[in-house]
PDB file of C-alpha atoms in Angstrom:
ATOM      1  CA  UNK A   1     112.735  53.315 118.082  1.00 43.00           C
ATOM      2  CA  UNK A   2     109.558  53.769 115.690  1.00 44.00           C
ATOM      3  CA  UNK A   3     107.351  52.789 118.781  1.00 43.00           C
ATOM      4  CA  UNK A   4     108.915  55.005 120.703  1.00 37.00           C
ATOM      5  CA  UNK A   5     108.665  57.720 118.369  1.00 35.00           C
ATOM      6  CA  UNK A   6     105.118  57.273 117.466  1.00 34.00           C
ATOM      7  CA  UNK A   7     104.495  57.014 121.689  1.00 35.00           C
ATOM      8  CA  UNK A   8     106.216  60.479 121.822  1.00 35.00           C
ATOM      9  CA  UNK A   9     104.097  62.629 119.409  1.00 36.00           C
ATOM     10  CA  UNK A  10     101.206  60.521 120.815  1.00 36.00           C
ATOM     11  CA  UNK A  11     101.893  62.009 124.418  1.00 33.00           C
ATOM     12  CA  UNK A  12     102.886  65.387 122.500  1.00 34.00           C
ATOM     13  CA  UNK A  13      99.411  65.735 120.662  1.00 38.00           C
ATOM     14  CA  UNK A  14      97.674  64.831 124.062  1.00 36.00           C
ATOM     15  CA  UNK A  15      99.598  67.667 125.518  1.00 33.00           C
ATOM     16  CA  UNK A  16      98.621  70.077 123.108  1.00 37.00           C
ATOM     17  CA  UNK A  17      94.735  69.197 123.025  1.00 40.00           C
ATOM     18  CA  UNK A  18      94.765  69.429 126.546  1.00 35.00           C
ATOM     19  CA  UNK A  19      96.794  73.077 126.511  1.00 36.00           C
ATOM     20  CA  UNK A  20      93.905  74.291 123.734  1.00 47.00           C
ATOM     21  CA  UNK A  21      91.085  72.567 125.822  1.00 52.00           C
ATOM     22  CA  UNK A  22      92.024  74.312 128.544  1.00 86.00           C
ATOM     23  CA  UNK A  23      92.543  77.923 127.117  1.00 91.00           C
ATOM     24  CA  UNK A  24      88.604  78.191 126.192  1.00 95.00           C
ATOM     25  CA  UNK A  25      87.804  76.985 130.091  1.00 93.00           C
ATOM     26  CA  UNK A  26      87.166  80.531 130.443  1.00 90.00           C
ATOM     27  CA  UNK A  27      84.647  81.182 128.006  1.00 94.00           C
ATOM     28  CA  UNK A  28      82.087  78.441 129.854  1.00 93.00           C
ATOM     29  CA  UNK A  29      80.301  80.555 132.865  1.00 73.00           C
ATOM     30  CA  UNK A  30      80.919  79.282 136.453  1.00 65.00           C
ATOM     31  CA  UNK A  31      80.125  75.215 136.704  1.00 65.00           C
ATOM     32  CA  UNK A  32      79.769  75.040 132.904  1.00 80.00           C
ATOM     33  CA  UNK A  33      81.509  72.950 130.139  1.00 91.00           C
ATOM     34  CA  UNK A  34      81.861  71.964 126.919  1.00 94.00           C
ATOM     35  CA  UNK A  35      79.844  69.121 127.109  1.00 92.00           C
ATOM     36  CA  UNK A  36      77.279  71.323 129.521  1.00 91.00           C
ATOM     37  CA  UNK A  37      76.604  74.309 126.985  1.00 93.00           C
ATOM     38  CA  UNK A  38      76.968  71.858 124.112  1.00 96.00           C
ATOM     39  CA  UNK A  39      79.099  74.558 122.675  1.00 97.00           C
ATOM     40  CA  UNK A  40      82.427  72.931 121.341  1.00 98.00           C
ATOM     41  CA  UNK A  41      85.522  75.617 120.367  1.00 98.00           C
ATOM     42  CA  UNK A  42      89.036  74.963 118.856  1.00 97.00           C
ATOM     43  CA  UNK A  43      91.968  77.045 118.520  1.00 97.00           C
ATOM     44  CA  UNK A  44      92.438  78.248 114.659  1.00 98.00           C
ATOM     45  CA  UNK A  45      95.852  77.990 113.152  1.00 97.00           C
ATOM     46  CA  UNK A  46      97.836  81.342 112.962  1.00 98.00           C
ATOM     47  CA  UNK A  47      96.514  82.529 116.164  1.00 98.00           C
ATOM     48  CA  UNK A  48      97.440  82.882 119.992  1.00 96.00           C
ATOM     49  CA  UNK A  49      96.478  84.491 122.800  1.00 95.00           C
ATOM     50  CA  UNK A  50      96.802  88.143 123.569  1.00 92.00           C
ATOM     51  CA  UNK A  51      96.315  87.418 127.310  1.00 78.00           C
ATOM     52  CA  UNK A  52      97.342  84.620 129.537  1.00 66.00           C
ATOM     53  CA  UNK A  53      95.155  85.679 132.648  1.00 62.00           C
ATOM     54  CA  UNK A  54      91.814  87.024 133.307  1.00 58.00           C
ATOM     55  CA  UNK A  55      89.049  88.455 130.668  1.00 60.00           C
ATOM     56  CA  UNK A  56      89.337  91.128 128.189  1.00 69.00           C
ATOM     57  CA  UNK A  57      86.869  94.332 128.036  1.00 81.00           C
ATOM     58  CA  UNK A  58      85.548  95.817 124.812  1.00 87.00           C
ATOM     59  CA  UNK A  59      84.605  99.132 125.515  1.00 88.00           C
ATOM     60  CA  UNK A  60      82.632  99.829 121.990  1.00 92.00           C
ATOM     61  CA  UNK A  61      82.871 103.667 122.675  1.00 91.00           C
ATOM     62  CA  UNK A  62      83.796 105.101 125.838  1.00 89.00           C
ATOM     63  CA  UNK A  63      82.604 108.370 125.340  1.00 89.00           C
ATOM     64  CA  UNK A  64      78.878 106.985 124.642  1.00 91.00           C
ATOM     65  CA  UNK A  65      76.614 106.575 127.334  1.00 86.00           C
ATOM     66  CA  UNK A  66      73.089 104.724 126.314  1.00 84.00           C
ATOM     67  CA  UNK A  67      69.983 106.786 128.065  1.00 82.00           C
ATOM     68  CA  UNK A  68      68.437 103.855 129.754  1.00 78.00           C
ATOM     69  CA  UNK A  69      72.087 103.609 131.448  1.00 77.00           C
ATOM     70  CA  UNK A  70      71.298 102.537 135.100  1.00 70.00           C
ATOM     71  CA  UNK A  71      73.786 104.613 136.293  1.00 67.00           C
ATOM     72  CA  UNK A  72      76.633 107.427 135.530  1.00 62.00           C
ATOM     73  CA  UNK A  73      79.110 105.213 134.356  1.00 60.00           C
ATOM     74  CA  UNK A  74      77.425 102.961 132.865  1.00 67.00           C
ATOM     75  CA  UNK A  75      79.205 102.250 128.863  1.00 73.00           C
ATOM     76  CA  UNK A  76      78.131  99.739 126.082  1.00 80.00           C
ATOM     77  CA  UNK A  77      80.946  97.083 126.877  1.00 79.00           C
ATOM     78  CA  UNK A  78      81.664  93.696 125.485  1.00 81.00           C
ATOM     79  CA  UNK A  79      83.264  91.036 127.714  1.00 81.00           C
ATOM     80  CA  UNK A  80      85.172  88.833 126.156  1.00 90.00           C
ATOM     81  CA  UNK A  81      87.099  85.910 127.678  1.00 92.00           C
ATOM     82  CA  UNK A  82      89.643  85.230 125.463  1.00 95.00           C
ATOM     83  CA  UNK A  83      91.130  86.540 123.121  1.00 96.00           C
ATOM     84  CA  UNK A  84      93.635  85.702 120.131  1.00 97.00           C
ATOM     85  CA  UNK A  85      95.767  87.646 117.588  1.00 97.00           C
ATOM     86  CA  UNK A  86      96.873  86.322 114.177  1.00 98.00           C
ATOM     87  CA  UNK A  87     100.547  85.598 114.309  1.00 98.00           C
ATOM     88  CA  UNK A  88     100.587  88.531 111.610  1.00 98.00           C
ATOM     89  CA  UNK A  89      99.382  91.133 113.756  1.00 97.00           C
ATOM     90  CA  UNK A  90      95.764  91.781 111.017  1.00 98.00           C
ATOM     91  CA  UNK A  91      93.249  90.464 113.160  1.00 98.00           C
ATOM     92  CA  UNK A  92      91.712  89.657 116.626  1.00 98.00           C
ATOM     93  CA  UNK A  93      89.319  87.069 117.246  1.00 98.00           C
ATOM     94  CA  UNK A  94      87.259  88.075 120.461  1.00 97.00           C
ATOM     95  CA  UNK A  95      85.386  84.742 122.029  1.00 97.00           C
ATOM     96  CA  UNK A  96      82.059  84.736 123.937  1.00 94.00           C
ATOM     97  CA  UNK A  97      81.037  84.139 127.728  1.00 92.00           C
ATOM     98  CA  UNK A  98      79.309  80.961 127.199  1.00 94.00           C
ATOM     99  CA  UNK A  99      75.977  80.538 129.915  1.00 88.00           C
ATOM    100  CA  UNK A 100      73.333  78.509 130.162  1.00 79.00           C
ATOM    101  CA  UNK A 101      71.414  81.056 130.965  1.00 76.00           C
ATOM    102  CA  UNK A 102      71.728  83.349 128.474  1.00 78.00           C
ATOM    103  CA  UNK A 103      69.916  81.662 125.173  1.00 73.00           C
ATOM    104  CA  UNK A 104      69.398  85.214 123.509  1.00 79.00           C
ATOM    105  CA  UNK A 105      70.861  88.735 123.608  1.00 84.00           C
ATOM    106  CA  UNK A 106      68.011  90.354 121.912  1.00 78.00           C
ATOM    107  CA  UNK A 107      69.057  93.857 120.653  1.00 88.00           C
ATOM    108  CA  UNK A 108      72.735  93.559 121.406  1.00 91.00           C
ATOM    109  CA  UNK A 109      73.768  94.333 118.198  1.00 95.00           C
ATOM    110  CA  UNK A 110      71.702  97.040 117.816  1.00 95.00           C
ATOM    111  CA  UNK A 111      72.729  98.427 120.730  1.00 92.00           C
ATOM    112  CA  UNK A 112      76.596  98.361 119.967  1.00 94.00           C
ATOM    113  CA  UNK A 113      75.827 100.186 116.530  1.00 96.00           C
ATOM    114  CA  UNK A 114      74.228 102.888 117.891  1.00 95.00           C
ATOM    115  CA  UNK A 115      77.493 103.212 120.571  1.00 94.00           C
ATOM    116  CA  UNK A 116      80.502 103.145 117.802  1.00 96.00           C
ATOM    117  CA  UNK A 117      77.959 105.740 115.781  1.00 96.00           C
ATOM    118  CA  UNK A 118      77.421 107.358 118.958  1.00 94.00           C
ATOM    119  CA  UNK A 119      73.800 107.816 118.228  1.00 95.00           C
ATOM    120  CA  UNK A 120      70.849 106.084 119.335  1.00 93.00           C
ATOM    121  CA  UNK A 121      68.500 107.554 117.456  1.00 94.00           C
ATOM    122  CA  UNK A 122      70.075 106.175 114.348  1.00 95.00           C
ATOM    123  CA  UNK A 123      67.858 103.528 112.430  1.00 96.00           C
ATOM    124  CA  UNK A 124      70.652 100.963 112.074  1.00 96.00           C
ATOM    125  CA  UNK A 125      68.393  97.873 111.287  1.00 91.00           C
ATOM    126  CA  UNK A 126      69.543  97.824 107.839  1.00 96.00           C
ATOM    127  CA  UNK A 127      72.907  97.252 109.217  1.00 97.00           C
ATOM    128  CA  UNK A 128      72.471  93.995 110.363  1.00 97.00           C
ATOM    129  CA  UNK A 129      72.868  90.871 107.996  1.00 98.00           C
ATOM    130  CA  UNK A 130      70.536  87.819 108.819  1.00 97.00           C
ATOM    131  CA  UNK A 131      72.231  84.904 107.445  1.00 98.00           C
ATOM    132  CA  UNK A 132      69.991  81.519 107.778  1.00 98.00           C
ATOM    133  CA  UNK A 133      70.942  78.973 105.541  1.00 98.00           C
ATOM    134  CA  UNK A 134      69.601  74.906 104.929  1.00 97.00           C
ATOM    135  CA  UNK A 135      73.227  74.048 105.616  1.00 98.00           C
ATOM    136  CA  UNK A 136      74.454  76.136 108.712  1.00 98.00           C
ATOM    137  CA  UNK A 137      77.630  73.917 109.213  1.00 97.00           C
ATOM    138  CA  UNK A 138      79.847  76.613 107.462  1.00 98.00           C
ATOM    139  CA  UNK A 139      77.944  79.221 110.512  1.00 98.00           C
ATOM    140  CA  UNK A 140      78.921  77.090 113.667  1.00 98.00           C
ATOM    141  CA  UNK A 141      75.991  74.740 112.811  1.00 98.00           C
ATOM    142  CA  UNK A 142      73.961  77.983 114.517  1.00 98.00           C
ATOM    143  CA  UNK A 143      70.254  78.490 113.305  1.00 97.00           C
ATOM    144  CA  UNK A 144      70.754  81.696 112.747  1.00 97.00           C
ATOM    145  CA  UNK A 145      73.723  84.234 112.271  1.00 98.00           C
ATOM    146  CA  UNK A 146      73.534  88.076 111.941  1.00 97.00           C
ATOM    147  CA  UNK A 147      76.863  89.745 111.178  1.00 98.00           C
ATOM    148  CA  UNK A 148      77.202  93.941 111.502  1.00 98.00           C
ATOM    149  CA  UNK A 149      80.294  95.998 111.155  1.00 98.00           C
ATOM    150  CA  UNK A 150      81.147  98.634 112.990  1.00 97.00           C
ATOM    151  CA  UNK A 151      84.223 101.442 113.334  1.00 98.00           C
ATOM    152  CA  UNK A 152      85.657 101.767 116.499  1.00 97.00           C
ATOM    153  CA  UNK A 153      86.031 105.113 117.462  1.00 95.00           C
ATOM    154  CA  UNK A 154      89.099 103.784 119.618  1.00 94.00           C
ATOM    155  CA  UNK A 155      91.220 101.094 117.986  1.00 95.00           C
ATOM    156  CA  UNK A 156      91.296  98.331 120.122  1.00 94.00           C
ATOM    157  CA  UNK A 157      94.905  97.682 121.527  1.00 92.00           C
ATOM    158  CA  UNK A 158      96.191 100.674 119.513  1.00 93.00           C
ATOM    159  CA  UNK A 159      96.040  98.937 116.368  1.00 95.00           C
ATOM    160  CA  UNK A 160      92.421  97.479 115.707  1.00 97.00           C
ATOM    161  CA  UNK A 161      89.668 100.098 114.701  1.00 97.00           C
ATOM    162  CA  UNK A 162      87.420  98.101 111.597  1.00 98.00           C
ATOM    163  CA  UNK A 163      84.964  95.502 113.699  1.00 98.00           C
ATOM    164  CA  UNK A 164      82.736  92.522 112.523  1.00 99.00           C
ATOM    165  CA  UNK A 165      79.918  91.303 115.414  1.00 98.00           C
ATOM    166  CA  UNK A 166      78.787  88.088 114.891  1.00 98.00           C
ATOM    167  CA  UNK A 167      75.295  87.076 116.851  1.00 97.00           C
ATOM    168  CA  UNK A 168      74.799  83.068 116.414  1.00 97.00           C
ATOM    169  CA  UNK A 169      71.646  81.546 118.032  1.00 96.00           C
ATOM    170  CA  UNK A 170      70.874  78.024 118.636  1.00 96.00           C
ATOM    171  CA  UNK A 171      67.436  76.695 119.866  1.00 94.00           C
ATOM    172  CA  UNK A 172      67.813  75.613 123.617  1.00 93.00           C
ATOM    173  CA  UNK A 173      71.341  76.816 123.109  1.00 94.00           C
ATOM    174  CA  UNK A 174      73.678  79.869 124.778  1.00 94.00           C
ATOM    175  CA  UNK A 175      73.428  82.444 122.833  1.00 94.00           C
ATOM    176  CA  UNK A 176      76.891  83.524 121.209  1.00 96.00           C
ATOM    177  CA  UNK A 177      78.510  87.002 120.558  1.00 96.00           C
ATOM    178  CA  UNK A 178      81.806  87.016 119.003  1.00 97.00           C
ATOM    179  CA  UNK A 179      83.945  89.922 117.100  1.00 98.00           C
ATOM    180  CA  UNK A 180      86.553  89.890 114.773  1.00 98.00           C
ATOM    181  CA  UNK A 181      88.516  93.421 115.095  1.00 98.00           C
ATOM    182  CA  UNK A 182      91.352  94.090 112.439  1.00 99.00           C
ATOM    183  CA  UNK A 183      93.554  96.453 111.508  1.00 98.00           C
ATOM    184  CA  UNK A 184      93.350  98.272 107.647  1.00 98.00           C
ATOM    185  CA  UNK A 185      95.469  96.091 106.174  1.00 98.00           C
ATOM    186  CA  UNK A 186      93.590  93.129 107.868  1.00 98.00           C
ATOM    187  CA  UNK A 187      90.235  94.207 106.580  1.00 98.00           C
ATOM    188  CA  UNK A 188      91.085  93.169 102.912  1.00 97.00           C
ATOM    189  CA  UNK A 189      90.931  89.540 104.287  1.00 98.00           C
ATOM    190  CA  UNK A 190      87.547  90.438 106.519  1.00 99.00           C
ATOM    191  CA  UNK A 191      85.327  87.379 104.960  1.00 98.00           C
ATOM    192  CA  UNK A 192      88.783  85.070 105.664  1.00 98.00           C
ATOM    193  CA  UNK A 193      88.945  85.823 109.498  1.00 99.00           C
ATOM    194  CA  UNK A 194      85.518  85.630 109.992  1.00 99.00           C
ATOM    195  CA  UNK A 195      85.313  82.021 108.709  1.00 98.00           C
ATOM    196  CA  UNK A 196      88.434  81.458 110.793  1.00 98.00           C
ATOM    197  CA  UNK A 197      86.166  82.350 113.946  1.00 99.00           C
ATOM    198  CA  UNK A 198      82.980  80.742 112.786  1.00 99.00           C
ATOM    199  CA  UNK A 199      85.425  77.730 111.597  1.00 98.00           C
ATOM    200  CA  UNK A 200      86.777  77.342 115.297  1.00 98.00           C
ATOM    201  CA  UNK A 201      82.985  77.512 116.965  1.00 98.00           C
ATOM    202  CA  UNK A 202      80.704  74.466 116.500  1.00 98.00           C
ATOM    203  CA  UNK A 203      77.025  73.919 118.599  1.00 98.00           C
ATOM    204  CA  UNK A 204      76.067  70.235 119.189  1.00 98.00           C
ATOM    205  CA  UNK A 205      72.225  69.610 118.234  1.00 97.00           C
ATOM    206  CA  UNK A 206      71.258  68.100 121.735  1.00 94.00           C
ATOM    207  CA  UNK A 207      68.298  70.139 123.085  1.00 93.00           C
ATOM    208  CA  UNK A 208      68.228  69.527 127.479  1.00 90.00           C
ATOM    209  CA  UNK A 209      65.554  70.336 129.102  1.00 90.00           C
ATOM    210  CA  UNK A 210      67.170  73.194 130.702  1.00 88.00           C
ATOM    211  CA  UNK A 211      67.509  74.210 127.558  1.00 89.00           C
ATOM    212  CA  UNK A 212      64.072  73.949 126.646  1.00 91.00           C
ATOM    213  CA  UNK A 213      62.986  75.896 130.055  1.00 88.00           C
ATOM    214  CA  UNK A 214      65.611  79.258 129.121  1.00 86.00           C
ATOM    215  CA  UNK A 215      64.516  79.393 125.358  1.00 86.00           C
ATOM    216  CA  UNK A 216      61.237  79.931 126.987  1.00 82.00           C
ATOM    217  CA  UNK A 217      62.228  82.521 129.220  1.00 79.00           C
ATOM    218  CA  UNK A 218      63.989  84.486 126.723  1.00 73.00           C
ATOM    219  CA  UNK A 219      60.840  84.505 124.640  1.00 65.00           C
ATOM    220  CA  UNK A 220      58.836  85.933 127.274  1.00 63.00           C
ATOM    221  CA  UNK A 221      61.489  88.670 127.600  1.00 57.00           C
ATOM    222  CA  UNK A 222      61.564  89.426 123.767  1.00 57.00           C
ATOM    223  CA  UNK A 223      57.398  90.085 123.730  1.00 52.00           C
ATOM    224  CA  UNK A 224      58.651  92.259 126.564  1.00 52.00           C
ATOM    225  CA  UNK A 225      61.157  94.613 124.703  1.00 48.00           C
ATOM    226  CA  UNK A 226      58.841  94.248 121.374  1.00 49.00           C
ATOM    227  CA  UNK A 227      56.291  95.995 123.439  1.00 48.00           C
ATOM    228  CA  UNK A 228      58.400  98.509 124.463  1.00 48.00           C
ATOM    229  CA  UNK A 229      58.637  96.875 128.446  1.00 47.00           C
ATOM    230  CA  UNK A 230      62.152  96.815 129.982  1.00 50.00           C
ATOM    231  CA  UNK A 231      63.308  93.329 130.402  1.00 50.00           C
ATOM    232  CA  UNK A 232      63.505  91.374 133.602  1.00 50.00           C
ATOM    233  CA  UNK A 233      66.906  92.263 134.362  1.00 48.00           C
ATOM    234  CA  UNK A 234      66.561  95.854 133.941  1.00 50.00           C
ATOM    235  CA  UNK A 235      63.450  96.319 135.318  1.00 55.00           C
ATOM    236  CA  UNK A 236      64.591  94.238 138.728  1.00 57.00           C
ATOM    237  CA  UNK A 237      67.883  96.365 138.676  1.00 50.00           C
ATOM    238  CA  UNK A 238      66.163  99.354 138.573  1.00 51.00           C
ATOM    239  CA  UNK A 239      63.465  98.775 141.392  1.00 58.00           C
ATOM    240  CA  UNK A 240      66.406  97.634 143.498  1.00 52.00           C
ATOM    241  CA  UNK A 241      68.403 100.983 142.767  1.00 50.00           C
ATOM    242  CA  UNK A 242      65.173 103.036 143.640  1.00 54.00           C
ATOM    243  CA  UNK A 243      64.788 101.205 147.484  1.00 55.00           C
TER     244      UNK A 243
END
């Protein structure tokens, strides 16, 4: 009876690993994995998921529209594979698209500051928190973290307006844009939920060579926007729209 007991919450715990594994497929782009991105997630306690199916949109502020918009409807939007909701109702933690191919996101949070203050004229580099520690294990063993809040001019599912972006960056690593979005009552526990997110997100140190190759890429492209030169992306979007 013991044996068959212990067999059971064997199978049971198997079950559930494979249920949480499996929720977070969605986060790795395409072909990609855990193992792949070297980007590891677990579900935190106290949470589940607000959707079963498909991705979830973060529309920062709806009414914004950036001026280097390539077109009319063009908003400053967050996509956000999954997302989960504290079993109290306080909090949302918003996960990342995980990509190979995207090992920085150079001026993103910039660019969402100036779309909840619906200004992009303000100087909002003082609202960004650098956080680069000896021991980054507490940080999702990231090299670097910055953290900015922001107010949501529309609360997210009717309920969440005060927002926390965190911006983790790993050497030859995707880079990682996450949010925590709570509700007033939720905000008196902000540092607690954001550890819960950074507590459930964990890079591995191997460095590929693919790795290696993107991290070089993306450093060509920041020398780009330093010096005031659309990126790649833009600037190829752009010629294409004016064919």
């Amino acid at each position: 009876m013991e044996r068959l007991f212990v067999f059971f919450m064997f199978v049971m715990c198997c079950l559930s690993q494979y249920a949480q594994d499996g929720l977070f497929d969605k986060c790795y782009n395409w072909d990609g994995n855990a193992e792949k991105a070297d980007v590891y997630i677990q579900k935190p306690d106290g949470f589940h998921p607000v959707y079963e199916n498909g991705a979830d949109v973060l529309v920062v502020n709806k009414n914004y529209k950036p001026a280097d918009a390539l077109y009319e409807g063009e908003r400053v939007i967050a996509l956000h594979p999954v997302a989960l909701e504290s079993d109290n109702k306080e909090c949302v933690l918003l996960y990342p698209v995980i990509s190979p191919t995207i090992p920085m996101l150079h001026g993103t949070p910039e660019r969402e500051l100036h779309a909840a203050l619906g200004d992009e004229n303000k100087d909002v580099s003082g609202s960004v928190r650098k956080i680069k520690l000896e021991d980054m294990s507490r940080y999702g063993n990231a090299d670097v973290v910055y953290v900015y809040d922001m107010k949501l001019p529309e609360s997210y599912l009717g309920r969440y307006s005060n927002c926390v972006g965190l911006y983790l960056r790993k050497y030859a690593h995707p880079a990682l844009l996450m949010k925590v979005v709570m509700t007033d009552e939720g905000l008196s526990r902000r540092d607690d939920y954001i550890q819960k997110l950074l507590g459930s997100v964990r890079y591995g140190d191997a460095v590929s060579a693919d790795g290696v190759k993107m991290e070089s890429v993306a450093h060509d492209d920041s020398l780009r926007i330093a010096n005031h030169i659309r990126c790649r992306h833009v600037q190829d979007a752009q010629n294409k729209s004016a064919k």
